[in-house]
PDB file of C-alpha atoms in Angstrom:
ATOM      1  CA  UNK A  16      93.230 119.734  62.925  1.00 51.00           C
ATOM      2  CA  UNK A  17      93.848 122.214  65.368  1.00 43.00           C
ATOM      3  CA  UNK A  18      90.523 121.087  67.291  1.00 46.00           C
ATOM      4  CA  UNK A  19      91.825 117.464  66.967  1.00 47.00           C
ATOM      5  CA  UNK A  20      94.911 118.239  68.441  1.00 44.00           C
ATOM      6  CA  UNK A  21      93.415 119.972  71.523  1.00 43.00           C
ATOM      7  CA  UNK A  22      90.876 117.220  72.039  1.00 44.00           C
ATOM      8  CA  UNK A  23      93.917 114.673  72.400  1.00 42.00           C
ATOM      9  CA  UNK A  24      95.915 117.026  74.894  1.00 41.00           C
ATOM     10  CA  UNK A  25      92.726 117.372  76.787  1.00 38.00           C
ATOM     11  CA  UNK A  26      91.979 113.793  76.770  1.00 43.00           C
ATOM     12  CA  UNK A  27      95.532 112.779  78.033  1.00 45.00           C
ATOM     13  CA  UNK A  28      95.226 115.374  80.653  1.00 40.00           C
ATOM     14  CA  UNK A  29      92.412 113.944  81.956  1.00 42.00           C
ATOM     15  CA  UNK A  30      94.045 110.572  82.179  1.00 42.00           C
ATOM     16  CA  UNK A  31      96.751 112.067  83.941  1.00 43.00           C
ATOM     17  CA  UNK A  32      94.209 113.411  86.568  1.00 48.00           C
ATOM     18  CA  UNK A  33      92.277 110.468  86.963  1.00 69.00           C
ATOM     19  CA  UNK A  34      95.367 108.944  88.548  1.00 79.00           C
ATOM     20  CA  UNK A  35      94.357 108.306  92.153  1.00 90.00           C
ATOM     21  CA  UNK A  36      96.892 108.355  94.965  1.00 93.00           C
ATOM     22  CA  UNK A  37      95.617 104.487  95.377  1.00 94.00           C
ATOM     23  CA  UNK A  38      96.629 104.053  92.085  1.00 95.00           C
ATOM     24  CA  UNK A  39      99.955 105.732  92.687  1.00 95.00           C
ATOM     25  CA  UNK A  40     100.490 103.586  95.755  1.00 95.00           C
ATOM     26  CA  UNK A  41     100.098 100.488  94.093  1.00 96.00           C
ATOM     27  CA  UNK A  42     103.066 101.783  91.674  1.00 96.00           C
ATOM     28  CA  UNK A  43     105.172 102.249  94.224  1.00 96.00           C
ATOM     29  CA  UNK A  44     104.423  98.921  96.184  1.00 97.00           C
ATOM     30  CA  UNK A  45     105.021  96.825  92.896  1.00 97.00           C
ATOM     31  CA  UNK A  46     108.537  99.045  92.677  1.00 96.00           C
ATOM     32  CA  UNK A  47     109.506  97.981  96.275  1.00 95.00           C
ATOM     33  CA  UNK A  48     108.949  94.413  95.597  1.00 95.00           C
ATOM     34  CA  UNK A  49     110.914  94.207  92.169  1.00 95.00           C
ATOM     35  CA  UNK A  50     113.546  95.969  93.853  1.00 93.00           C
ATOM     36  CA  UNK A  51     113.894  94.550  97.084  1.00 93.00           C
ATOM     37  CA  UNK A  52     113.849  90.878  95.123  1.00 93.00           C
ATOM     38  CA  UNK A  53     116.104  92.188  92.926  1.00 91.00           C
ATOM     39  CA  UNK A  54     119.050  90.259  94.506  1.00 86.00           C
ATOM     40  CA  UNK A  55     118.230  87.176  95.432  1.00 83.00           C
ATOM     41  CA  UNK A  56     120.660  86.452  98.240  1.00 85.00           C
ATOM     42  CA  UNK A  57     119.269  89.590 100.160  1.00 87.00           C
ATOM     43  CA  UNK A  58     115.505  88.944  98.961  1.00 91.00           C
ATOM     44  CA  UNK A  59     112.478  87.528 100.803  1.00 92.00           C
ATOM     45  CA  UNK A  60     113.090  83.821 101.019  1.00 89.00           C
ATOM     46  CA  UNK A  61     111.504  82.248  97.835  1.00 84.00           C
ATOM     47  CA  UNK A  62     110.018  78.921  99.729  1.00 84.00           C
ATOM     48  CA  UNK A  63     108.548  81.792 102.166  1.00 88.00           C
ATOM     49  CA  UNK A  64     106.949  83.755  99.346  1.00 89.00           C
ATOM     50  CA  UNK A  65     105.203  80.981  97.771  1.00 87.00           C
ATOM     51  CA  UNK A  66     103.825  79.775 101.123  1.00 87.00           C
ATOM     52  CA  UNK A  67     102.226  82.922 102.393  1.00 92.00           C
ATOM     53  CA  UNK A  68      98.804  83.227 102.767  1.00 94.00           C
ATOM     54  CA  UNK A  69      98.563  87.081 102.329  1.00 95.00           C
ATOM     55  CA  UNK A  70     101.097  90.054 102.035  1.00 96.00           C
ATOM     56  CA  UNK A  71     101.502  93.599 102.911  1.00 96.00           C
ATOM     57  CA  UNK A  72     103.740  96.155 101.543  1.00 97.00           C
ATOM     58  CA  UNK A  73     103.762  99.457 102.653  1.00 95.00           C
ATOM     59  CA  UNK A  74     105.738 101.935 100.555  1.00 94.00           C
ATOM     60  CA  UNK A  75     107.705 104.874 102.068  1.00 86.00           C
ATOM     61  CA  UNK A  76     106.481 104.710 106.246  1.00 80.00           C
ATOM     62  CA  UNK A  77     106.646 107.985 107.545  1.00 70.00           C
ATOM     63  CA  UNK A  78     107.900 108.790 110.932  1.00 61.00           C
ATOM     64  CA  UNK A  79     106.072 111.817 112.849  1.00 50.00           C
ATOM     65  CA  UNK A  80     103.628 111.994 109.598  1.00 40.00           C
ATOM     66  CA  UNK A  81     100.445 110.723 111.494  1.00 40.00           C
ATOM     67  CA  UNK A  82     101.371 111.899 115.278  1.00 39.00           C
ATOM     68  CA  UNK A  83     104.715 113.557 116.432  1.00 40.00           C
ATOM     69  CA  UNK A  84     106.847 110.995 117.931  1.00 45.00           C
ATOM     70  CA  UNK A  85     104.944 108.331 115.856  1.00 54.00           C
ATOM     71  CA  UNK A  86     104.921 106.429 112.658  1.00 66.00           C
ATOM     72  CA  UNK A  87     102.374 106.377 109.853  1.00 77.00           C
ATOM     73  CA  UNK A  88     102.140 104.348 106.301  1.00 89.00           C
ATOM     74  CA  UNK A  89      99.527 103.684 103.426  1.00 94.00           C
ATOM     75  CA  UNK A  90      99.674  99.884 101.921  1.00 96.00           C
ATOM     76  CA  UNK A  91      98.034  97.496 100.318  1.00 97.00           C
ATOM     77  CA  UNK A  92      97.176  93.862 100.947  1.00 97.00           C
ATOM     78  CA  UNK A  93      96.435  90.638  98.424  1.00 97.00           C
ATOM     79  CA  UNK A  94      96.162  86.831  99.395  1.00 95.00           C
ATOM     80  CA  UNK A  95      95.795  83.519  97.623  1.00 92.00           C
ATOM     81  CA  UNK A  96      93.043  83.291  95.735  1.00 84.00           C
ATOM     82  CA  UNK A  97      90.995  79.884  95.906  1.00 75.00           C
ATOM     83  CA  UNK A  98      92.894  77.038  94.396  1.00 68.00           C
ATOM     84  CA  UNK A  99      95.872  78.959  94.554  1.00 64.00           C
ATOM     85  CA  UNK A 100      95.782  80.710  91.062  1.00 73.00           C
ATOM     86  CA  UNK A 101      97.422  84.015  91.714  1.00 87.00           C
ATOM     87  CA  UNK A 102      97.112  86.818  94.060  1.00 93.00           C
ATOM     88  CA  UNK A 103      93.574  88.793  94.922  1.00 95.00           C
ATOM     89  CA  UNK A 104      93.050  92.513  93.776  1.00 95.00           C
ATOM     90  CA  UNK A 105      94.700  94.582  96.906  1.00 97.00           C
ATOM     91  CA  UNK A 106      92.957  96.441 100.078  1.00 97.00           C
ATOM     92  CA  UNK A 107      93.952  99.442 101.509  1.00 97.00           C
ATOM     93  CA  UNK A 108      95.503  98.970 104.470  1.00 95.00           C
ATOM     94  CA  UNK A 109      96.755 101.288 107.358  1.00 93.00           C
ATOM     95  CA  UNK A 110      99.927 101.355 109.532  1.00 90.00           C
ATOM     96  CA  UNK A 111     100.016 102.684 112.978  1.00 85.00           C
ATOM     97  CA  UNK A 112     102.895 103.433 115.429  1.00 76.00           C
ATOM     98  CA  UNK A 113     104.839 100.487 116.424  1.00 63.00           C
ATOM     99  CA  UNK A 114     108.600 100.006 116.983  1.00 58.00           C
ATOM    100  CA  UNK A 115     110.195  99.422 113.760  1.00 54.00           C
ATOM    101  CA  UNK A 116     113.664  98.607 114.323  1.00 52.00           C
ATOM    102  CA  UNK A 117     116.847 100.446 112.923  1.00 46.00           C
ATOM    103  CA  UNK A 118     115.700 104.455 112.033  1.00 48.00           C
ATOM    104  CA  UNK A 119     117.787 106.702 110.365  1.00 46.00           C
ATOM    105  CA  UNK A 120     116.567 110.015 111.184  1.00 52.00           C
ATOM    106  CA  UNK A 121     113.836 110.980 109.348  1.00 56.00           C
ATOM    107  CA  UNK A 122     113.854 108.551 106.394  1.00 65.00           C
ATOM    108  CA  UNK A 123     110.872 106.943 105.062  1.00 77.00           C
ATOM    109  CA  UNK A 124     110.813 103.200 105.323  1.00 85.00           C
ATOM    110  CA  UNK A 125     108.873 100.373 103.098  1.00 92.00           C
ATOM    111  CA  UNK A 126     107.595  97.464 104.392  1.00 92.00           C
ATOM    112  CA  UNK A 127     106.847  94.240 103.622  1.00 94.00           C
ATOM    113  CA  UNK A 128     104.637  91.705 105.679  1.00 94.00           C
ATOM    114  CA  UNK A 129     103.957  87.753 105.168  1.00 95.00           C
ATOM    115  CA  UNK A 130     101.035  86.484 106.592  1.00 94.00           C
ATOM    116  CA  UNK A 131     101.971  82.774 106.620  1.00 92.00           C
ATOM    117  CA  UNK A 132      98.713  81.063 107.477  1.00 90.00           C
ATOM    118  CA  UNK A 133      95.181  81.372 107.060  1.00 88.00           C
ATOM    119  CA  UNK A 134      94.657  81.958 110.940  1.00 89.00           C
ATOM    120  CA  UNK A 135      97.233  85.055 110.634  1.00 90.00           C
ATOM    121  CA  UNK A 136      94.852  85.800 107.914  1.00 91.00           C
ATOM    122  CA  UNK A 137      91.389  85.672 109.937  1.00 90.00           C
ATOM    123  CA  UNK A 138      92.988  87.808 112.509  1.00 89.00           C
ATOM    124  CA  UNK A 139      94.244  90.714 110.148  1.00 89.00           C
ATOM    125  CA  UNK A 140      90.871  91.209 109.060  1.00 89.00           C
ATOM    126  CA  UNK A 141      89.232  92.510 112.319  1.00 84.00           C
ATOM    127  CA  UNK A 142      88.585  96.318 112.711  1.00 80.00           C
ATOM    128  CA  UNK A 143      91.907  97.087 114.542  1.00 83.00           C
ATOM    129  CA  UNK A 144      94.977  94.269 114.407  1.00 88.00           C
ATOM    130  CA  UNK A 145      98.328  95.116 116.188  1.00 90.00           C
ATOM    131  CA  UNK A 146     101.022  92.764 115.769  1.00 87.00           C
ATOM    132  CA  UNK A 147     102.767  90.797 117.932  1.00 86.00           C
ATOM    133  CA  UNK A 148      99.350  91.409 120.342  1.00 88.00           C
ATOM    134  CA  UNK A 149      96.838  89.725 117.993  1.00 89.00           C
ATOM    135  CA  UNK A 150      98.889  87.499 116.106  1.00 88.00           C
ATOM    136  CA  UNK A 151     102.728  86.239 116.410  1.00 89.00           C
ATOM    137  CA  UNK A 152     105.207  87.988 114.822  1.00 89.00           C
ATOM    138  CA  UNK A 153     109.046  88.135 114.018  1.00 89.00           C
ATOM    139  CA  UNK A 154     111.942  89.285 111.784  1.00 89.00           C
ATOM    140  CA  UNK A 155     112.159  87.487 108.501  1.00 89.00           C
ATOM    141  CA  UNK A 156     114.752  85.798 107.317  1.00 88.00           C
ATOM    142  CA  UNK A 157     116.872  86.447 103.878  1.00 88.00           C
ATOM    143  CA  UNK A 158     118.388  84.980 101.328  1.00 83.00           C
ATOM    144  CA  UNK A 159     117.105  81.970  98.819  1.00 65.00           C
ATOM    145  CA  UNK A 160     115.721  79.653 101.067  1.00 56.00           C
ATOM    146  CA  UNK A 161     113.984  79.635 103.962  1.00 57.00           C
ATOM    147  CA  UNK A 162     116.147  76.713 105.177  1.00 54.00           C
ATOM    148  CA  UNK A 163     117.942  78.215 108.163  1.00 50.00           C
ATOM    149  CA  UNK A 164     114.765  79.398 110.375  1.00 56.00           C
ATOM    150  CA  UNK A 165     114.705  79.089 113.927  1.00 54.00           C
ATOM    151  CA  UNK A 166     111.516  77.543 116.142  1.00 53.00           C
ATOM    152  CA  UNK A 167     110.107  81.032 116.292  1.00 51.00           C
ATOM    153  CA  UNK A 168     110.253  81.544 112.772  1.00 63.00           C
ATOM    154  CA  UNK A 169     108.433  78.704 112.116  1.00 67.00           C
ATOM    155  CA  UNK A 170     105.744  79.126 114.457  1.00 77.00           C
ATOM    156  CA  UNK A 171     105.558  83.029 114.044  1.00 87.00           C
ATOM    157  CA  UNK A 172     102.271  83.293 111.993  1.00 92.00           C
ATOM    158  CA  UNK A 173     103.558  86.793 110.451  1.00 93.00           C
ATOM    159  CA  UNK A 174     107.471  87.633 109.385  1.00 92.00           C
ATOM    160  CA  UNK A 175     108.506  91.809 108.719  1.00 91.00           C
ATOM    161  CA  UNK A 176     111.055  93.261 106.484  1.00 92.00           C
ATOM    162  CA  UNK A 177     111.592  96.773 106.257  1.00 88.00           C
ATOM    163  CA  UNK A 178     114.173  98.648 104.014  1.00 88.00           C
ATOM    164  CA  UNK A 179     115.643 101.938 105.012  1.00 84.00           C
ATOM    165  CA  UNK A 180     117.997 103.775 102.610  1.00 76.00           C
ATOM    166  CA  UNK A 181     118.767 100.495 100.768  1.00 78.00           C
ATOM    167  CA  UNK A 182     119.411  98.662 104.097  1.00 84.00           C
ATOM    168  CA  UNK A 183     116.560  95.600 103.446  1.00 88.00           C
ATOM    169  CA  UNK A 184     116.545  93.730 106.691  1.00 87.00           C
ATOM    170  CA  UNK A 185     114.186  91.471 108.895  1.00 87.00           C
ATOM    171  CA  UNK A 186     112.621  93.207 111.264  1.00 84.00           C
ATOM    172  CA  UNK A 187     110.360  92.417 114.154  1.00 78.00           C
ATOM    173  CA  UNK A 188     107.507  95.727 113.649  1.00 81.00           C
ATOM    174  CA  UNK A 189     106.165  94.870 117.528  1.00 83.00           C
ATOM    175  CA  UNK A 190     102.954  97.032 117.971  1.00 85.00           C
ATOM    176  CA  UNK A 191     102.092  97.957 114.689  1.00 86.00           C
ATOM    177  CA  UNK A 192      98.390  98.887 114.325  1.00 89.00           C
ATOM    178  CA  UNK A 193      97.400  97.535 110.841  1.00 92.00           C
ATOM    179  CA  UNK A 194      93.492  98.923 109.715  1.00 92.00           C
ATOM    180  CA  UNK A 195      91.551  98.590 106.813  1.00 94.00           C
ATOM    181  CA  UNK A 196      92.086 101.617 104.635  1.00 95.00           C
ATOM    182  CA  UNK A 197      88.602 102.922 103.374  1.00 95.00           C
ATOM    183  CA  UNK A 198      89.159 105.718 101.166  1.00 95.00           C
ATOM    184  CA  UNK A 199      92.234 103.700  99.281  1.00 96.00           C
ATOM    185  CA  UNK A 200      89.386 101.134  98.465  1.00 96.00           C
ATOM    186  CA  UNK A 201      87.117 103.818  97.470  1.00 96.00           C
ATOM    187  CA  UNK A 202      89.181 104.861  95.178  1.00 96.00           C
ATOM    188  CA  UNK A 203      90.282 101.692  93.974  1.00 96.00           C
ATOM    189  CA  UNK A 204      87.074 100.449  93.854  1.00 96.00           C
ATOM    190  CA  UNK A 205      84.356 103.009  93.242  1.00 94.00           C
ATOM    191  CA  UNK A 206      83.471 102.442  96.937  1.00 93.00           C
ATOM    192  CA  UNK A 207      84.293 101.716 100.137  1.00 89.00           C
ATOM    193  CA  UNK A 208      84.251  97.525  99.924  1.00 95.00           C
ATOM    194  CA  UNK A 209      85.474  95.975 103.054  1.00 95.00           C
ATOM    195  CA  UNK A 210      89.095  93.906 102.358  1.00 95.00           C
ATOM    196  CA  UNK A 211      87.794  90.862 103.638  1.00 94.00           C
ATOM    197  CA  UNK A 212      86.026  90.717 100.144  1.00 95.00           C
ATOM    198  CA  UNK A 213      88.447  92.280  98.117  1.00 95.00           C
ATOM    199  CA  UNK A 214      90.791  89.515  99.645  1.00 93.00           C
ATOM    200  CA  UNK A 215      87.865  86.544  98.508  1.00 91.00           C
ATOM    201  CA  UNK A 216      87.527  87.887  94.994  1.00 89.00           C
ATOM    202  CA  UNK A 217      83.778  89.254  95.779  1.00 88.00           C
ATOM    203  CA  UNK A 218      85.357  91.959  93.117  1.00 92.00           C
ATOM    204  CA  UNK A 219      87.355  92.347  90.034  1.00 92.00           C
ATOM    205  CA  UNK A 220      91.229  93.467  90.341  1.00 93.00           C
ATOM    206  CA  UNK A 221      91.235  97.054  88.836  1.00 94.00           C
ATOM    207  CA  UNK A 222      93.089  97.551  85.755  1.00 94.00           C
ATOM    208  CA  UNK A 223      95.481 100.298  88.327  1.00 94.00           C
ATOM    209  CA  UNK A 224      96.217  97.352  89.861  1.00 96.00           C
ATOM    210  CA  UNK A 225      97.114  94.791  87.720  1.00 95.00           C
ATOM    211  CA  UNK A 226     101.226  95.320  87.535  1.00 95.00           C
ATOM    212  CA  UNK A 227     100.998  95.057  91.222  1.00 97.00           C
ATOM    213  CA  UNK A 228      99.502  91.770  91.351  1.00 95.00           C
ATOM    214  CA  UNK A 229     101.380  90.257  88.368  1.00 95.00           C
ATOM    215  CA  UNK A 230     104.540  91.367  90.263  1.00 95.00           C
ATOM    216  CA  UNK A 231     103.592  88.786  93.419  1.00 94.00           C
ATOM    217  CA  UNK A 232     102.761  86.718  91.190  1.00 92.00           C
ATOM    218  CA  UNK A 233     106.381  86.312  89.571  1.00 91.00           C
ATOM    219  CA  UNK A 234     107.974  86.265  92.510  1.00 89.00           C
ATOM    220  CA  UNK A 235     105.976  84.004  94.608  1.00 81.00           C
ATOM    221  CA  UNK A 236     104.445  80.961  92.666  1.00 67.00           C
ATOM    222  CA  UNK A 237     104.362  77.762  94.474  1.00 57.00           C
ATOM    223  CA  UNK A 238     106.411  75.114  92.883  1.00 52.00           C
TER     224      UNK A 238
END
């Protein structure tokens, strides 16, 4: 019995340490949706949601972390699968300097990208994207509808949120460097498989990251 018993803690150990810090990403990026669409006249724009091509959400952005004077975050990205039946497994993706709006000292701050069409899309997907350089981008809008945008929200092919302390605003992340995050996918994956075929379902969504994508799903499905 004793045996038994020390076989079970062992094996549960070893569960525990197979936990990657992909894996605990992913947690925290399906946490920062549920909460910041947790009240629905400060959320992401429903209409918005179930017209985006792809999104990104970056949990806890760290300023100084990657260069002093700089900002630095670990995220993932998923699009539409064909024939729009849910979201694709998620790619590690990278976040790179940039001006990011209202700081409050030190804080970390999560992110949240919409990439509204498929030519925002194409573009994200090259070795090194910085936004508002390689693709349009500005401040998205809250609340339950999408119905008060402006021209430039309209044409912007990628809208930013970012929430600081609570504070969930629309913000315009100019200069952002967004790259493909290797070793996230590595461990995601069992190796390094480029996002453009994550993205296009040339693999299976890991089990680690299931409660991620069933989270998008809930809150964005097309009507």
């Amino acid at each position: 019995m004793k045996r038994k018993l020390i076989a079970v803690a062992a094996l549960g150990a070893g569960i525990m340490m197979a936990q990657t810090d992909a894996d605990k990403r992913l947690e925290e990026a399906a946490a920062v949706m549920n909460e910041v669409m947790a009240t629905p006249d400060k959320a992401i724009p429903q209409e918005l949601l179930g017209n985006a091509a792809c999104i990104v959400v970056v949990p806890g952005l760290k300023k100084g972390a990657f260069i002093i004077g700089g900002k630095y975050g670990r995220g993932f990205v998923s699009c539409r699968r064909e024939g729009n039946v849910g979201w694709s497994g998620p790619g590690g993706i990278r976040v790179e300097g940039g001006s990011f709006g209202f700081q409050i000292g030190g804080a970390e701050t999560d992110v949240v990208m919409l990439v509204m069409n498929r030519r925002g899309m194409d573009k994200m997907f090259k070795s090194k994207f910085t936004l508002g350089a390689d693709a349009s981008v500005a401040a998205g809008p809250l609340g339950r509808d999408a119905s008060a945008q402006t021209d430039a929200l309209m044409h912007a092919e990628i809208l930013t949120w970012s929430r600081q302390r609570g504070v969930f605003a629309g913000i315009a992340l100019n200069g952002a460097t967004l790259r493909e995050d290797g070793d996230a996918n590595n461990e995601l994956y069992g190796r390094k498989v480029p996002n453009r075929q994550v993205v296009d379902g040339g693999v299976g969504i890991p089990p680690t990251a299931v409660v991620f994508t069933s989270t998008l799903n809930k809150y964005s499905s097309r009507k």
